[in-house]
Each structure stands twice: as structure tokens, then as C-alpha cells.
Short mmCIF file of C-alpha atoms in Angstrom, two decimals:
data_model
loop_
_atom_site.label_atom_id
_atom_site.label_comp_id
_atom_site.label_asym_id
_atom_site.label_seq_id
_atom_site.Cartn_x
_atom_site.Cartn_y
_atom_site.Cartn_z
CA MET A 17 0.00 0.00 0.00
CA SER A 18 1.31 3.46 -0.97
CA ARG A 19 1.85 6.01 1.77
CA ILE A 20 -0.45 9.04 1.70
CA ALA A 21 0.40 12.65 2.56
CA TYR A 22 -1.82 15.68 2.99
CA VAL A 23 -0.54 18.75 1.15
CA ASN A 24 -2.51 22.01 1.13
CA GLY A 25 -5.97 20.55 0.80
CA GLN A 26 -5.20 17.32 -1.03
CA TYR A 27 -4.43 13.75 -0.05
CA VAL A 28 -1.74 12.55 -2.43
CA ARG A 29 0.64 9.62 -2.80
CA HIS A 30 3.62 10.25 -0.54
CA ALA A 31 5.95 9.68 -3.50
CA ASP A 32 4.21 12.49 -5.41
CA ALA A 33 3.85 14.93 -2.52
CA ALA A 34 5.51 18.29 -3.18
CA VAL A 35 5.48 21.95 -2.23
CA HIS A 36 6.28 24.96 -4.39
CA VAL A 37 9.94 25.91 -4.84
CA GLU A 38 9.17 29.31 -3.30
CA ASP A 39 7.49 27.96 -0.22
CA ARG A 40 9.02 29.97 2.62
CA GLY A 41 9.73 26.82 4.58
CA TYR A 42 12.13 25.80 1.83
CA GLN A 43 13.54 29.28 1.24
CA PHE A 44 13.87 30.57 4.81
CA ALA A 45 12.95 27.73 7.20
CA ASP A 46 9.99 30.02 7.89
CA GLY A 47 7.70 27.49 9.50
CA VAL A 48 6.96 25.26 12.47
CA TYR A 49 6.08 21.63 13.07
CA GLU A 50 4.69 19.14 15.55
CA VAL A 51 5.05 15.38 16.00
CA CYS A 52 2.32 13.26 17.58
CA GLU A 53 2.75 9.66 18.63
CA VAL A 54 0.25 7.04 17.50
CA TRP A 55 0.01 4.23 20.03
CA HIS A 56 -2.22 1.19 19.47
CA GLY A 57 -4.39 3.11 17.05
CA GLN A 58 -4.72 6.18 19.25
CA ILE A 59 -3.15 9.61 18.76
CA VAL A 60 -1.38 10.60 21.95
CA ASP A 61 -1.85 14.04 23.50
CA MET A 62 -3.01 15.77 20.30
CA PRO A 63 -4.64 18.66 22.23
CA ARG A 64 -1.32 19.49 23.92
CA HIS A 65 0.56 19.25 20.64
CA LEU A 66 -1.90 21.56 18.91
CA ASP A 67 -1.70 23.99 21.83
CA ARG A 68 2.06 24.12 21.32
CA LEU A 69 1.58 24.44 17.56
CA ASP A 70 -0.68 27.41 18.23
CA ARG A 71 1.99 29.01 20.39
CA SER A 72 4.73 28.43 17.80
CA LEU A 73 2.58 29.92 15.05
CA SER A 74 1.74 32.89 17.24
CA GLU A 75 5.40 33.55 18.10
CA LEU A 76 6.29 33.65 14.39
CA ARG A 77 3.10 35.54 13.45
CA ILE A 78 1.92 32.80 11.11
CA GLY A 79 -1.80 32.14 10.86
CA TRP A 80 -3.46 28.75 11.10
CA PRO A 81 -3.80 27.23 7.61
CA MET A 82 -7.26 25.96 8.56
CA THR A 83 -9.33 25.67 11.69
CA ARG A 84 -7.95 23.66 14.59
CA ALA A 85 -10.82 21.18 14.21
CA ALA A 86 -9.90 20.71 10.56
CA VAL A 87 -6.26 20.03 11.49
CA GLU A 88 -7.39 17.41 14.01
CA PHE A 89 -9.52 15.77 11.30
CA VAL A 90 -6.64 15.74 8.81
CA VAL A 91 -4.22 14.28 11.38
CA ARG A 92 -6.62 11.41 12.08
CA GLN A 93 -7.26 10.90 8.35
CA VAL A 94 -3.58 10.74 7.46
CA ALA A 95 -2.90 8.24 10.25
CA ARG A 96 -5.90 6.17 9.13
CA ARG A 97 -5.09 6.29 5.41
CA ASN A 98 -1.56 5.14 6.15
CA MET A 99 -2.88 2.38 8.41
CA VAL A 100 -0.61 3.55 11.23
CA ARG A 101 -1.34 1.65 14.41
CA ASN A 102 1.95 2.51 16.10
CA GLY A 103 3.95 5.37 14.71
CA LEU A 104 4.21 9.11 14.26
CA VAL A 105 2.24 11.90 12.60
CA TYR A 106 4.11 15.04 11.48
CA ILE A 107 2.39 18.40 11.02
CA GLN A 108 4.34 21.16 9.28
CA VAL A 109 3.04 24.69 8.68
CA THR A 110 4.95 27.42 6.82
CA ARG A 111 4.20 31.05 6.05
CA GLY A 112 3.25 30.00 2.53
CA VAL A 113 4.34 30.49 -1.07
CA SER A 114 5.54 33.90 -2.17
CA ARG A 115 8.26 35.58 -4.21
CA ARG A 116 11.56 35.25 -2.35
CA ASP A 117 11.83 38.26 -0.06
CA HIS A 118 12.92 38.51 3.55
CA PHE A 119 9.88 40.63 4.37
CA PHE A 120 6.63 38.86 5.20
CA PRO A 121 4.47 38.19 2.12
CA PRO A 122 1.17 40.02 1.54
CA ASP A 123 -1.70 39.20 3.85
CA ASP A 124 -3.52 37.25 1.13
CA VAL A 125 -0.76 34.60 1.01
CA ALA A 126 -2.13 31.55 2.81
CA PRO A 127 0.04 29.42 5.11
CA SER A 128 1.01 26.00 3.77
CA ILE A 129 0.37 22.76 5.62
CA VAL A 130 1.76 19.27 5.14
CA VAL A 131 0.79 16.24 7.24
CA THR A 132 2.54 12.88 6.96
CA ALA A 133 2.51 9.68 8.98
CA ARG A 134 4.68 6.61 9.28
CA SER A 135 4.68 3.41 11.26
CA THR A 136 7.34 2.55 13.82
CA ASN A 137 8.41 -0.75 15.31
CA LEU A 138 7.41 -0.99 18.97
CA GLU A 139 9.42 -4.15 19.49
CA ALA A 140 12.59 -2.50 18.17
CA ALA A 141 11.98 0.56 20.35
CA SER A 142 11.45 -1.64 23.41
CA ALA A 143 14.63 -3.56 22.64
CA GLN A 144 16.57 -0.32 22.40
CA ALA A 145 15.10 0.90 25.70
CA ALA A 146 16.14 -2.39 27.31
CA GLU A 147 19.75 -1.70 26.29
CA GLY A 148 19.81 2.08 26.65
CA ILE A 149 21.49 4.57 24.36
CA ALA A 150 24.67 6.65 24.32
CA VAL A 151 24.66 10.43 24.00
CA VAL A 152 27.48 12.71 22.89
CA SER A 153 27.88 16.27 24.16
CA TYR A 154 28.01 19.17 21.71
CA PRO A 155 28.51 22.93 22.19
CA GLU A 156 25.24 24.88 22.27
CA ASN A 157 25.15 26.85 19.00
CA ARG A 158 21.47 27.47 18.30
CA TRP A 159 19.48 30.70 18.21
CA PRO A 160 17.97 31.69 21.57
CA ARG A 161 14.35 30.97 20.60
CA VAL A 162 14.57 27.19 20.75
CA ASP A 163 11.29 27.30 22.69
CA ILE A 164 9.61 27.72 19.27
CA LYS A 165 9.36 24.39 17.43
CA THR A 166 10.61 25.67 14.08
CA VAL A 167 11.73 23.69 11.04
CA ALA A 168 15.16 25.41 11.25
CA LEU A 169 16.94 22.29 12.50
CA LEU A 170 20.35 22.46 10.82
CA PRO A 171 22.23 22.85 14.16
CA ASN A 172 20.34 19.82 15.45
CA VAL A 173 21.24 17.84 12.34
CA LEU A 174 24.94 18.62 12.79
CA ALA A 175 24.86 17.79 16.51
CA LYS A 176 23.09 14.49 15.96
CA GLN A 177 25.36 13.54 13.06
CA ASN A 178 28.36 14.22 15.28
CA ALA A 179 26.81 11.95 17.90
CA LYS A 180 26.28 9.22 15.33
CA GLU A 181 29.88 9.49 14.16
CA HIS A 182 31.05 9.05 17.76
CA GLY A 183 28.89 6.03 18.56
CA GLY A 184 25.91 7.91 20.02
CA LYS A 185 22.20 7.88 19.32
CA GLU A 186 21.53 11.41 20.59
CA ALA A 187 23.40 14.66 21.24
CA TRP A 188 23.27 16.74 24.42
CA TYR A 189 23.83 20.44 23.97
CA VAL A 190 26.10 22.03 26.58
CA ASP A 191 26.05 25.81 27.11
CA THR A 192 29.05 28.06 27.73
CA THR A 193 28.73 27.60 31.50
CA GLY A 194 29.00 23.81 31.23
CA PHE A 195 25.32 23.02 31.78
CA VAL A 196 23.32 20.63 29.61
CA THR A 197 20.44 22.38 27.86
CA GLU A 198 18.64 19.60 25.98
CA GLY A 199 19.10 16.92 23.35
CA GLY A 200 19.19 17.34 19.61
CA SER A 201 15.57 16.16 19.48
CA THR A 202 14.81 15.35 23.12
CA ASN A 203 14.70 16.77 26.63
CA ALA A 204 17.52 15.66 28.96
CA TRP A 205 17.18 14.17 32.47
CA ILE A 206 19.33 12.66 35.17
CA VAL A 207 18.63 10.83 38.42
CA THR A 208 21.12 11.73 41.17
CA LYS A 209 22.67 9.15 43.47
CA GLU A 210 20.19 10.33 46.10
CA GLY A 211 17.31 9.44 43.77
CA THR A 212 16.28 12.96 42.76
CA LEU A 213 15.16 13.47 39.17
CA VAL A 214 16.60 16.61 37.59
CA THR A 215 15.70 18.36 34.35
CA ARG A 216 16.26 21.90 33.16
CA PRO A 217 13.37 24.40 33.55
CA ALA A 218 11.48 24.96 30.30
CA GLU A 219 10.59 28.64 30.73
CA SER A 220 13.32 29.55 28.23
CA GLY A 221 16.35 28.08 26.51
CA ILE A 222 14.81 24.69 25.73
CA LEU A 223 11.70 23.32 24.06
CA LYS A 224 8.79 22.72 26.41
CA GLY A 225 8.40 19.06 25.52
CA ILE A 226 4.95 17.49 25.64
CA THR A 227 6.45 14.17 26.70
CA ARG A 228 8.45 16.07 29.31
CA ALA A 229 5.23 17.53 30.73
CA VAL A 230 3.62 14.09 30.96
CA VAL A 231 6.68 12.70 32.74
CA LEU A 232 6.53 15.56 35.24
CA GLU A 233 2.91 14.63 35.94
CA LEU A 234 3.93 11.01 36.43
CA ILE A 235 6.71 12.04 38.82
CA ARG A 236 4.23 13.99 40.94
CA ARG A 237 1.68 11.19 40.80
CA GLU A 238 4.24 8.59 41.87
CA GLY A 239 5.58 10.79 44.67
CA LEU A 240 9.12 10.92 43.30
CA THR A 241 11.55 13.66 44.25
CA PHE A 242 12.49 16.03 41.45
CA GLU A 243 14.11 19.38 40.81
CA GLU A 244 13.77 21.65 37.80
CA ARG A 245 17.24 23.13 37.50
CA PRO A 246 20.23 23.02 35.18
CA PHE A 247 22.67 20.16 35.62
CA SER A 248 26.27 20.05 34.44
CA LEU A 249 27.93 17.48 32.25
CA GLU A 250 30.06 16.48 35.24
CA GLU A 251 26.92 15.94 37.33
CA ALA A 252 25.54 13.75 34.56
CA PHE A 253 28.73 11.67 34.55
CA ASP A 254 28.22 11.06 38.27
CA ALA A 255 24.48 10.38 38.07
CA LYS A 256 22.78 7.16 39.06
CA GLU A 257 20.67 7.26 35.88
CA ALA A 258 20.06 9.40 32.83
CA PHE A 259 17.36 9.41 30.17
CA VAL A 260 15.79 11.48 27.41
CA THR A 261 12.15 12.17 26.56
CA ALA A 262 10.36 12.95 23.30
CA ALA A 263 7.29 11.86 21.36
CA THR A 264 9.62 9.87 19.12
CA SER A 265 11.25 7.93 21.95
CA ILE A 266 8.93 8.31 24.99
CA VAL A 267 11.32 7.71 27.91
CA MET A 268 14.64 6.38 26.64
CA PRO A 269 17.35 5.36 29.14
CA VAL A 270 20.86 6.74 28.62
CA VAL A 271 23.70 4.44 29.66
CA ARG A 272 26.69 6.44 28.40
CA VAL A 273 27.49 10.14 28.00
CA ASP A 274 30.61 10.78 25.92
CA ASP A 275 33.11 8.21 27.19
CA LYS A 276 31.54 7.93 30.66
CA VAL A 277 29.34 5.01 31.69
CA ILE A 278 26.27 6.16 33.61
CA GLY A 279 25.44 4.22 36.75
CA ASN A 280 26.08 0.53 36.21
CA GLY A 281 25.90 0.85 32.42
CA HIS A 282 22.36 -0.51 32.22
CA PRO A 283 18.96 1.23 32.02
CA GLY A 284 17.95 2.51 35.45
CA THR A 285 14.87 1.48 37.39
CA VAL A 286 13.39 5.00 37.45
CA ALA A 287 13.60 5.55 33.70
CA THR A 288 12.32 2.05 33.02
CA ARG A 289 9.37 2.53 35.34
CA LEU A 290 8.47 5.92 33.86
CA ARG A 291 8.54 4.37 30.39
CA GLU A 292 6.22 1.59 31.52
CA LEU A 293 3.78 4.07 33.09
CA PHE A 294 3.93 6.74 30.42
CA HIS A 295 0.70 5.97 28.55
CA THR A 296 -1.27 5.83 31.79
CA ALA A 297 -0.93 9.62 31.99
CA THR A 298 -1.64 10.63 28.40
CA ASP A 299 -4.72 11.80 26.49
CA PHE A 300 -5.97 9.74 23.55
CA GLN A 301 -7.94 10.33 20.38
CA MET A 302 -8.83 7.39 18.19
CA VAL A 303 -7.38 7.34 14.69
#
């Protein structure tokens, strides 16, 4: 069965899907995106993702390409037409198609929207979580507004490629003061030797992850001790556990940072438990 994409009002074969050469997403990375997990035929936390999409659009002064209800319908349709039971749905909105010019286009230029979906392998993801992943540190080099989920991901691409070339699955950005900000496509966490979970505050300087928010709710529900504060690379090296969170990986244990083994080199009990409990604290909409 051919994959299906939604592009500006039409459902088309994924292989034929295309946007105009002067779409501002292509020309200027002038757009935003969201990623929703599909789990056992249910879209996870779509209201929260669309709330964040609304904020990102507002921060860049881009209008909605259609009503929110219409976006929800399209997301479900794309997941359904691609027969995605477990996987991901991507929503991308740009400022639209207009003659190349750094100034905003005229008001009558409509935003562009693309929605795609793909299946993922739950068994493979579980196997990876059972082993844990390695992360590689990288100097923070992004623009300050990383709280906006824009499509301008070149720094993230370079950081993650560097991680791959050094045996890692993810990168951790480290700022000029030596503190970890976040991952190339995840939020970063540690568990101290005293059992306290630590993650950086999301008011500024990192993306306010939806998965991160759910994990914080789980931590409160389970009565775990946590602190929202920056942690250093050295503190991570000395941690009992480490993990990352994102819609693409849920809660993924980290067993090595750079050349340092974390804890006993195996996924920790806290990260493993949070991964097991994750979907008990999420909102669902049927595909």
C-alpha cells in the first residue's frame, strides 16, 4: 500500500507529494512543526501538541492554515489512510508560497500545511530501551528561541550527526557555562545518586516538551523527588541514571554520556518505570 500525505488541501501519494519551490519553509525555514505519537491506534496528547503548535505559530506571526478542528480531522485521516497503528504523525506549517523576499508576504498569502505519517516498530523501540542509548555532548550553537518548534533544525542535524559518528544515538547540547540544555531532538534528564530526578526548567532556553510535561505529571503522581534546574555534564557523569524524553522515543534510558558510563551501564529502574507508566498519563484520540 502506498503512503499518503496531505498537502494544502489534497491527499496525495507520498511519493508524489511536493510543495512549491518558493514555499518559505524551503527558502527561509519560515515554519513550524509538531510530531504526535500514534500508540495502538490512538493519537497521543493531540490537544497538547496543537496547543504548542498554536503558540509556535503565534510567536512567528503565522496564521493557522485551517481551523484547529480541521487540522485534528486531517491528522486522524492521514494516520488512518496510512494504516498507522503505532507510529508518528508530522504536522508542518509554513508562512506560505511567495516571491523570495525577507519581508513577510502580503496578507492574502495563505500558510502551507503538510501532514505525513509513518509506522514505527514498537518491538525494536522496546529492545533499544532495554539496552539504553549513548549520547554525545556538543557545544550549544542554536538561536535563543529554541522554545519555538521551528523547522530550522540544521544545528540539530549537525549535533546528531556528530553523535552518530562518535557512537551515540543522541546529542546533548552544553552551554558556555558547562550546563546541559537539551538533546538534539529530546529533553535531557538525570537521576542523582540520592534518587532525585533533575531536568532543566522549560521557561526559556529549551523546548517545552509534551512528553516532558507528561513525565513531570507522572513524577508527581508517583511521589518521586524532582528538581527543575540546570545540571552540568560532570553531574551527569556522576548520576545514578540518565534518560531522554520525546514523542519519538517516549522515555529512553541513557547508559553512556561521551566516554563515561552512567550508573552501572544498564537502564535505570526509574527511567524504566516511567517508560512503563507513560501511557497511563496521556490523552488519547482514536485514529
